[in-house]
PDB file of C-alpha atoms in Angstrom:
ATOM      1  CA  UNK A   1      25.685  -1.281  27.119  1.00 42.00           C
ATOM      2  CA  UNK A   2      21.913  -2.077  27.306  1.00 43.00           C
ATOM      3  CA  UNK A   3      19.858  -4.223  24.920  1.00 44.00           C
ATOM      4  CA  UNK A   4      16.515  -5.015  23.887  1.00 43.00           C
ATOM      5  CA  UNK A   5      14.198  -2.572  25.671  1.00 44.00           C
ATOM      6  CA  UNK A   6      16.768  -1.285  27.810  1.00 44.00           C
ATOM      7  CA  UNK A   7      17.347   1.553  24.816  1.00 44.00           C
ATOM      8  CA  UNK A   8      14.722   4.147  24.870  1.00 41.00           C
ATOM      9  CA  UNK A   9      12.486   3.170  21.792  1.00 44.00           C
ATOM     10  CA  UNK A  10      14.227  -0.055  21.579  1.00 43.00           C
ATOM     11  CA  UNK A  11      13.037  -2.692  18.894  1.00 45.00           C
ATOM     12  CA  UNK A  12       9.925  -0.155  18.269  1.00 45.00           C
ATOM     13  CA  UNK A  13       9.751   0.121  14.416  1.00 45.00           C
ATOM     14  CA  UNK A  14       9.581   4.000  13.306  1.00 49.00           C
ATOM     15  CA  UNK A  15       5.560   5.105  12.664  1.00 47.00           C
ATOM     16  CA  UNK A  16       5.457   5.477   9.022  1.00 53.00           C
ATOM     17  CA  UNK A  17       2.580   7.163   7.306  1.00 61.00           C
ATOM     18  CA  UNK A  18       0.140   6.018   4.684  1.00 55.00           C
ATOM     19  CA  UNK A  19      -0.102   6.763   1.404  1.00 57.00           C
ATOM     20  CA  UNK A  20      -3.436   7.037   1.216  1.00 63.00           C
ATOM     21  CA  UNK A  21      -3.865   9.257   4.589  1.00 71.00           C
ATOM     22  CA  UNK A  22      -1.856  12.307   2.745  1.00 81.00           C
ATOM     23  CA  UNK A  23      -2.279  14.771   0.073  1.00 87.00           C
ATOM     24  CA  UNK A  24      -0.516  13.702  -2.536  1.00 89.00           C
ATOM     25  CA  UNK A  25       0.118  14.758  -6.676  1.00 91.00           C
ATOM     26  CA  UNK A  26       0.842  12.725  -9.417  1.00 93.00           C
ATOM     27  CA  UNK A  27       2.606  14.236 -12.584  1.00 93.00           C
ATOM     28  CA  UNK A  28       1.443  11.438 -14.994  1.00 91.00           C
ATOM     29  CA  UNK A  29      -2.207  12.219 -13.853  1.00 92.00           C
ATOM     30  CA  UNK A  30      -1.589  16.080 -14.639  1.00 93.00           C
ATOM     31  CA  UNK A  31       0.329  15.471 -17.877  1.00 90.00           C
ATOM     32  CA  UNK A  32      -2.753  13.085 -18.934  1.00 88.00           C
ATOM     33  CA  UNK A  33      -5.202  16.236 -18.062  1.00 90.00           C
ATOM     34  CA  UNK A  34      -2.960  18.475 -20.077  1.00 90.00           C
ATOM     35  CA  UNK A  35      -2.177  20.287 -16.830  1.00 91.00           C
ATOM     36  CA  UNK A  36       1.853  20.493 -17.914  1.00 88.00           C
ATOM     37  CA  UNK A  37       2.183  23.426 -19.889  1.00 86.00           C
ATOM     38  CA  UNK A  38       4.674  25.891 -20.074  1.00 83.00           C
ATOM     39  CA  UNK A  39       3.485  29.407 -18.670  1.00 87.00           C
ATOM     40  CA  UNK A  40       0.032  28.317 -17.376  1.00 90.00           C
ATOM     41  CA  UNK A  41      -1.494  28.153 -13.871  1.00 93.00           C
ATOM     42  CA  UNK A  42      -4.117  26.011 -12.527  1.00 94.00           C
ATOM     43  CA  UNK A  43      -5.529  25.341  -8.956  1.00 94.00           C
ATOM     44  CA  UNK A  44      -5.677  22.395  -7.421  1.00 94.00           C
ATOM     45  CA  UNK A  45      -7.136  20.688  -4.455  1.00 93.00           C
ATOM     46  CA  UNK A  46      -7.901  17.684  -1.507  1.00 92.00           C
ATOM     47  CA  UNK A  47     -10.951  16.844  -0.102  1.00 88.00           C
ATOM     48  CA  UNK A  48     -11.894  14.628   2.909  1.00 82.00           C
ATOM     49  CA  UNK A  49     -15.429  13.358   3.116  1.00 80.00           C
ATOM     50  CA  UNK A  50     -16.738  16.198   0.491  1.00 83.00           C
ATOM     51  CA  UNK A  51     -14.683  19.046   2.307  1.00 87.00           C
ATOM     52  CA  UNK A  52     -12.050  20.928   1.456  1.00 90.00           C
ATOM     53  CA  UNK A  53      -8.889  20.014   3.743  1.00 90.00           C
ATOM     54  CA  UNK A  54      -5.607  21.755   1.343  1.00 92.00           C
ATOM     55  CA  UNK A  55      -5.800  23.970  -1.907  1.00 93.00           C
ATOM     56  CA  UNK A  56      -2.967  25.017  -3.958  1.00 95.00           C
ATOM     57  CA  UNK A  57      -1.835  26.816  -7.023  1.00 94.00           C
ATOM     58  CA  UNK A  58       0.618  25.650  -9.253  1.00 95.00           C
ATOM     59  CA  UNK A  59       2.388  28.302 -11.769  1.00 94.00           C
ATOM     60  CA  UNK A  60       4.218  26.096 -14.893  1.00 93.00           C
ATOM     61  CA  UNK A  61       6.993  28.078 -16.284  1.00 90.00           C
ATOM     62  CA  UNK A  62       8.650  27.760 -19.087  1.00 81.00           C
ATOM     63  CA  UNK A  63      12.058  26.214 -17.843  1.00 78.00           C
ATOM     64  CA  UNK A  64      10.402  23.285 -16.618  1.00 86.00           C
ATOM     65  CA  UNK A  65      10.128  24.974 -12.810  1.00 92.00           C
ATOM     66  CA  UNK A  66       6.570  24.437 -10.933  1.00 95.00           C
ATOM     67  CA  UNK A  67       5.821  26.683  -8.128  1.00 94.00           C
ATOM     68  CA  UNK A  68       3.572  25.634  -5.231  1.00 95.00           C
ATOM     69  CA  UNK A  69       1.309  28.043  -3.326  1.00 94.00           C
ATOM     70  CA  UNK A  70      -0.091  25.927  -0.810  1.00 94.00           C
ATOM     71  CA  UNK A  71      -2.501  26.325   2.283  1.00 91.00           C
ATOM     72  CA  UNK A  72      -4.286  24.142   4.670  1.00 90.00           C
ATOM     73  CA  UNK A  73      -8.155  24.825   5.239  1.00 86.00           C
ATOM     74  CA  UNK A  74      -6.568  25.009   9.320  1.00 83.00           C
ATOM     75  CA  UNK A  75      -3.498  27.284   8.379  1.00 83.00           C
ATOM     76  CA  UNK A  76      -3.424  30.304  10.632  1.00 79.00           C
ATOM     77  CA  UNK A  77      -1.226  31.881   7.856  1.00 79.00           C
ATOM     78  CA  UNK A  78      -3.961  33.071   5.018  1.00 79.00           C
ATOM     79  CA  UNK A  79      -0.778  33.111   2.864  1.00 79.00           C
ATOM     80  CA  UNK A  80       0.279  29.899   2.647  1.00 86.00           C
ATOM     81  CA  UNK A  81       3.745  28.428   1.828  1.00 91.00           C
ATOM     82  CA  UNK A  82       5.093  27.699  -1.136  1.00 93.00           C
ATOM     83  CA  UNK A  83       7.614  25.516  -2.583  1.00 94.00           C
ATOM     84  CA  UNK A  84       9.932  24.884  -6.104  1.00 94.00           C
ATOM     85  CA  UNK A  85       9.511  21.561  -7.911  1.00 95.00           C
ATOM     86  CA  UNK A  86      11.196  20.919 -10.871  1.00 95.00           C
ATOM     87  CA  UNK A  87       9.783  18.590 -13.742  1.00 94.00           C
ATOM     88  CA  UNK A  88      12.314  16.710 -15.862  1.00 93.00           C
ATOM     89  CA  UNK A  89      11.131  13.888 -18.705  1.00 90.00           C
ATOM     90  CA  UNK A  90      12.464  10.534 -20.143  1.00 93.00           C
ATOM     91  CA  UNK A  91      12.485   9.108 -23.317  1.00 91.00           C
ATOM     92  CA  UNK A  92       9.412   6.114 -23.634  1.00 87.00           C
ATOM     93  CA  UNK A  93      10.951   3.101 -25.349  1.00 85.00           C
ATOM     94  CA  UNK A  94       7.903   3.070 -28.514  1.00 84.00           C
ATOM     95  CA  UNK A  95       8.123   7.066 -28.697  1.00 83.00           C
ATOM     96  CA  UNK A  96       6.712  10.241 -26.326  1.00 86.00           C
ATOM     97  CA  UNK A  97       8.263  11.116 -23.071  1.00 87.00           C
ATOM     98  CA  UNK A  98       7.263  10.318 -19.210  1.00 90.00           C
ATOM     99  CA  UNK A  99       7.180  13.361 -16.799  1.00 92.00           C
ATOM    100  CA  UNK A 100       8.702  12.929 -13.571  1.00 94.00           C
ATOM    101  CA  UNK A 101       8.827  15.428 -10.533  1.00 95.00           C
ATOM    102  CA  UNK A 102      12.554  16.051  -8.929  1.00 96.00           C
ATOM    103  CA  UNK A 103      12.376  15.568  -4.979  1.00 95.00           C
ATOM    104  CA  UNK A 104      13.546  18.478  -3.338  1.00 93.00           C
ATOM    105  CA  UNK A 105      14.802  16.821  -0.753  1.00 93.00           C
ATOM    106  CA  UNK A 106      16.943  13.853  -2.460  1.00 94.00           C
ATOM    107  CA  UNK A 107      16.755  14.796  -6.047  1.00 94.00           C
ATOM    108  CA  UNK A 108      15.702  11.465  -7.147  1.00 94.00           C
ATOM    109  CA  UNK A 109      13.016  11.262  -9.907  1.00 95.00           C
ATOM    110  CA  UNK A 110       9.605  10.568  -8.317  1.00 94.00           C
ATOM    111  CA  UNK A 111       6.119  10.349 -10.158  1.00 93.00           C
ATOM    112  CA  UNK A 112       4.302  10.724  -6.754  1.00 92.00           C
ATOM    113  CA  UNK A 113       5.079  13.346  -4.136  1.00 93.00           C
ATOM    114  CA  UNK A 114       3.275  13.807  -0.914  1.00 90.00           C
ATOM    115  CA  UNK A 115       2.289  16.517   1.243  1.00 90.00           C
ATOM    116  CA  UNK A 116       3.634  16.121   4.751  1.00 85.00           C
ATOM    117  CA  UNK A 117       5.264  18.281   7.511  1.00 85.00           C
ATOM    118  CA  UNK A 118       4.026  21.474   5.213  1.00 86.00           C
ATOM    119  CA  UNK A 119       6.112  20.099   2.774  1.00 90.00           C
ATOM    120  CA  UNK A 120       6.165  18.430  -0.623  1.00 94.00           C
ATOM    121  CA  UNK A 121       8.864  15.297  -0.998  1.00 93.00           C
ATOM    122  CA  UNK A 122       8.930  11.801  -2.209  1.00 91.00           C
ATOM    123  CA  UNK A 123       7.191   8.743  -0.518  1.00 87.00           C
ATOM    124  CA  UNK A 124      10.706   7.538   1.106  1.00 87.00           C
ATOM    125  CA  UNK A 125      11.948  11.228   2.244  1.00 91.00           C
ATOM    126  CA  UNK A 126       8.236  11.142   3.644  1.00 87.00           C
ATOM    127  CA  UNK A 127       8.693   8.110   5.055  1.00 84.00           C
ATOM    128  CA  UNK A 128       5.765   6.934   3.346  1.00 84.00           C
ATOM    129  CA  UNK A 129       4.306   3.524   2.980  1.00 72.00           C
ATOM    130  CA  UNK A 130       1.772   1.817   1.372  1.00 55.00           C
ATOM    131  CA  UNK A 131      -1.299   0.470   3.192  1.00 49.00           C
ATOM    132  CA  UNK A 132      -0.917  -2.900   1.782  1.00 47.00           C
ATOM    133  CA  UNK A 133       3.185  -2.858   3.442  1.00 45.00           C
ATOM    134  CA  UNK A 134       1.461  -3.325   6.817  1.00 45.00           C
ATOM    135  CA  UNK A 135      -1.294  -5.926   6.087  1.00 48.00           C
ATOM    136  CA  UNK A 136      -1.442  -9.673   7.317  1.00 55.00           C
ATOM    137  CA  UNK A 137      -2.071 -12.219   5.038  1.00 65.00           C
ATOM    138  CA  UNK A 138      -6.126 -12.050   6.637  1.00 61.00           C
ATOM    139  CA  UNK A 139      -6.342  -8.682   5.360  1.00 66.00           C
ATOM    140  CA  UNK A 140      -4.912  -8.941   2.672  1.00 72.00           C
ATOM    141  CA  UNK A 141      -8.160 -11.547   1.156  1.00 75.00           C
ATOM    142  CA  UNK A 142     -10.406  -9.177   2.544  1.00 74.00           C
ATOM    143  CA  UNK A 143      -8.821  -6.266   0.597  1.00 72.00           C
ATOM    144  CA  UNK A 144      -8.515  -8.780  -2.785  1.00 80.00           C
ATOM    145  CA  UNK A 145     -12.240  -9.565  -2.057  1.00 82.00           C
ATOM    146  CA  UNK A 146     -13.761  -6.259  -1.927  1.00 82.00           C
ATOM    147  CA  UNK A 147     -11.970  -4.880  -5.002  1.00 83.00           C
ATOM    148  CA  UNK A 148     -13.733  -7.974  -7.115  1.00 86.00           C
ATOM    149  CA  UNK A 149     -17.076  -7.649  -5.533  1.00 87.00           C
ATOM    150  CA  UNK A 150     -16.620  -4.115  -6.071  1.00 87.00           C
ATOM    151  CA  UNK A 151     -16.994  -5.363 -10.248  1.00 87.00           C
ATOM    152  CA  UNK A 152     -20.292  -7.286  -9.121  1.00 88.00           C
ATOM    153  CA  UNK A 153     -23.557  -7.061  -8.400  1.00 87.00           C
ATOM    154  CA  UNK A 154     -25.160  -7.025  -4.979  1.00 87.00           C
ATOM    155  CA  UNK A 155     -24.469 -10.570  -3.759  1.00 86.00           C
ATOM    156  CA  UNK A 156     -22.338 -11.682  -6.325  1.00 88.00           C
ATOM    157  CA  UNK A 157     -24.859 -11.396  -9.185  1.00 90.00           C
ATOM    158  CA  UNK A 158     -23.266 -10.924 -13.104  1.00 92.00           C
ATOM    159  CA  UNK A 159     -23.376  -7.340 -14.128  1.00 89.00           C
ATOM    160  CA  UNK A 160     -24.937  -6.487 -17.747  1.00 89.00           C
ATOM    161  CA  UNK A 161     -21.961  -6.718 -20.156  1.00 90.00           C
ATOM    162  CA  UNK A 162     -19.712  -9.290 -18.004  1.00 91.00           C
ATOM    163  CA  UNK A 163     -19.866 -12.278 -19.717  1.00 93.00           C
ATOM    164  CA  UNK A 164     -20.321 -15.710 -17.558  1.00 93.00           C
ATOM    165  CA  UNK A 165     -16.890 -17.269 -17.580  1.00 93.00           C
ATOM    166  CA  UNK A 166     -15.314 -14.184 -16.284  1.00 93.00           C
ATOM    167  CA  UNK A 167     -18.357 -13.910 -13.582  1.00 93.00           C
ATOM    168  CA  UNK A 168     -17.950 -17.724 -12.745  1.00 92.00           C
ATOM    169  CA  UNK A 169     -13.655 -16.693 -11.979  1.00 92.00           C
ATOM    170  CA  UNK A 170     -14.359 -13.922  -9.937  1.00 91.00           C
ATOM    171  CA  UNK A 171     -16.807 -15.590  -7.910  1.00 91.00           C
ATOM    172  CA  UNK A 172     -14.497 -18.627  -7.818  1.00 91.00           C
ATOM    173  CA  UNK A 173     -11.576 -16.383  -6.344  1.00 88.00           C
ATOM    174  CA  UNK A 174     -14.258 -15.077  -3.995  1.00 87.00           C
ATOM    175  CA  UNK A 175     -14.795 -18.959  -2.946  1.00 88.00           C
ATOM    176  CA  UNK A 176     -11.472 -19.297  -2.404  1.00 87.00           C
ATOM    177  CA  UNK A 177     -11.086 -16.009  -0.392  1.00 78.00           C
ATOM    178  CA  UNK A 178     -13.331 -17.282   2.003  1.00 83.00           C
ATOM    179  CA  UNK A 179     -11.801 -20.178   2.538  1.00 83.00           C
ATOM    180  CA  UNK A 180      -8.507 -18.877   2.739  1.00 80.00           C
ATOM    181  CA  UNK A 181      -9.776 -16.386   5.666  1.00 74.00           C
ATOM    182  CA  UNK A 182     -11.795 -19.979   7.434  1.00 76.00           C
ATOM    183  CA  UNK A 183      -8.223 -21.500   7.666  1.00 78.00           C
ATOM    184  CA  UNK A 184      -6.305 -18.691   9.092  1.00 70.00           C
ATOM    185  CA  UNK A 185      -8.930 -17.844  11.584  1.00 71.00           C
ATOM    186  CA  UNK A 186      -8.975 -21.290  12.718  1.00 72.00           C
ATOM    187  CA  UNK A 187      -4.997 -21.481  12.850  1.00 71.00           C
ATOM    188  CA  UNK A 188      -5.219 -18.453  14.508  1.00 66.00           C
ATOM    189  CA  UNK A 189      -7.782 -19.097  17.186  1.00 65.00           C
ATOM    190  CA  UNK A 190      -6.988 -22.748  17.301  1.00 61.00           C
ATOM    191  CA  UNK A 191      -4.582 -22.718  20.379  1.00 65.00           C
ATOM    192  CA  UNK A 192      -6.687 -20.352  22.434  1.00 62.00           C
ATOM    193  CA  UNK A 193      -9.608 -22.786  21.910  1.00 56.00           C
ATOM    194  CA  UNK A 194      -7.634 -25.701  22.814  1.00 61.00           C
ATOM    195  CA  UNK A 195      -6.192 -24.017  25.854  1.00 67.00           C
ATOM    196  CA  UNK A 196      -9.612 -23.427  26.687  1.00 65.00           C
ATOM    197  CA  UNK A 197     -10.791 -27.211  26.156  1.00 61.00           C
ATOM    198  CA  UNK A 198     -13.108 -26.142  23.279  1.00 54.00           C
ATOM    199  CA  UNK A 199     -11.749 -28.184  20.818  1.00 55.00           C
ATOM    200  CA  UNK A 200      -9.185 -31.242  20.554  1.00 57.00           C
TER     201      UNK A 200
END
């Protein structure tokens, strides 16, 4: 019996999608637009770069049943597909209820589906991960950076309204960031320098 790479596809970890590459719904973002309402329609769409890549519309009946009528902008079939997706809610523990959608594939309570293989299922049916599941610990500063100098000004400057101790810890974490990055850099490039006889 072979091992290792004797196997076809041998030790080669399955391709899995990310979440942010697919069109995907949320029910807790519809339920906060009032979107969940027994015998109502409403369209909805994607866009990529400003255009227009999938459309659908979804029919809310009364039994808690949404319908689907979904098309790619690339579909060769002006009608579409269409699919069933059942909502079902939970109790909150202070009062209300939480709407989830039912997987049609597992059946499992999700309150994100994706759009994938012209069809709607959870992220693991999908085989769905998250962009953040396949970072290294260097991307993973740079990703942490940009979302805090995304709440600054250009080069770090306070915004009006932020006061200056919560400027002087984001631009402390930003320090730090750097930092962080200038050590695994050099513990990454470190033995290629010294095999080079850059460094000591």
């Amino acid at each position: 019996m072979g091992t290792g790479g004797a196997r076809l596809g041998a030790g080669r970890p399955a391709y899995r999608a990310k979440a942010g590459q697919l069109c995907r719904v949320s029910v807790t973002d519809w339920h906060r637009q009032g979107k969940i309402q027994s015998d109502c329609a409403f369209t909805w769409r994607w866009l990529a770069n400003g255009e227009q890549v999938a459309g659908m519309t979804v029919q809310v009946s009364a039994g808690a049943l949404l319908k689907f009528v979904y098309r790619f902008s690339d579909d060769p079939d002006p009608a579409g597909s269409s699919t069933l997706i059942r909502l079902v809610k939970t109790r909150c523990h202070f009062g209300g209820w939480r709407f989830w959608f039912e997987c049609p594939e597992c059946g499992n309570r999700a309150g994100v589906i994706y759009l994938r293989f012209r069809r709607f299922a959870c992220r693991i049916c999908q085989k769905v991960a998250y962009s953040s599941q396949s970072e290294d610990a260097h991307d993973r500063t740079w990703r942490k950076a940009q979302r805090i100098e995304a709440r600054l000004g250009p080069h770090w400057k306070r915004p009006k309204g932020m006061t200056h101790k919560t400027h002087s810890r984001l631009t402390g974490r930003l320090v730090a960031f750097e930092m962080m990055r200038d050590e695994l850099l050099e513990r990454m490039a470190g033995p290629y320098l010294r095999q080079m006889g850059l460094t000591e």
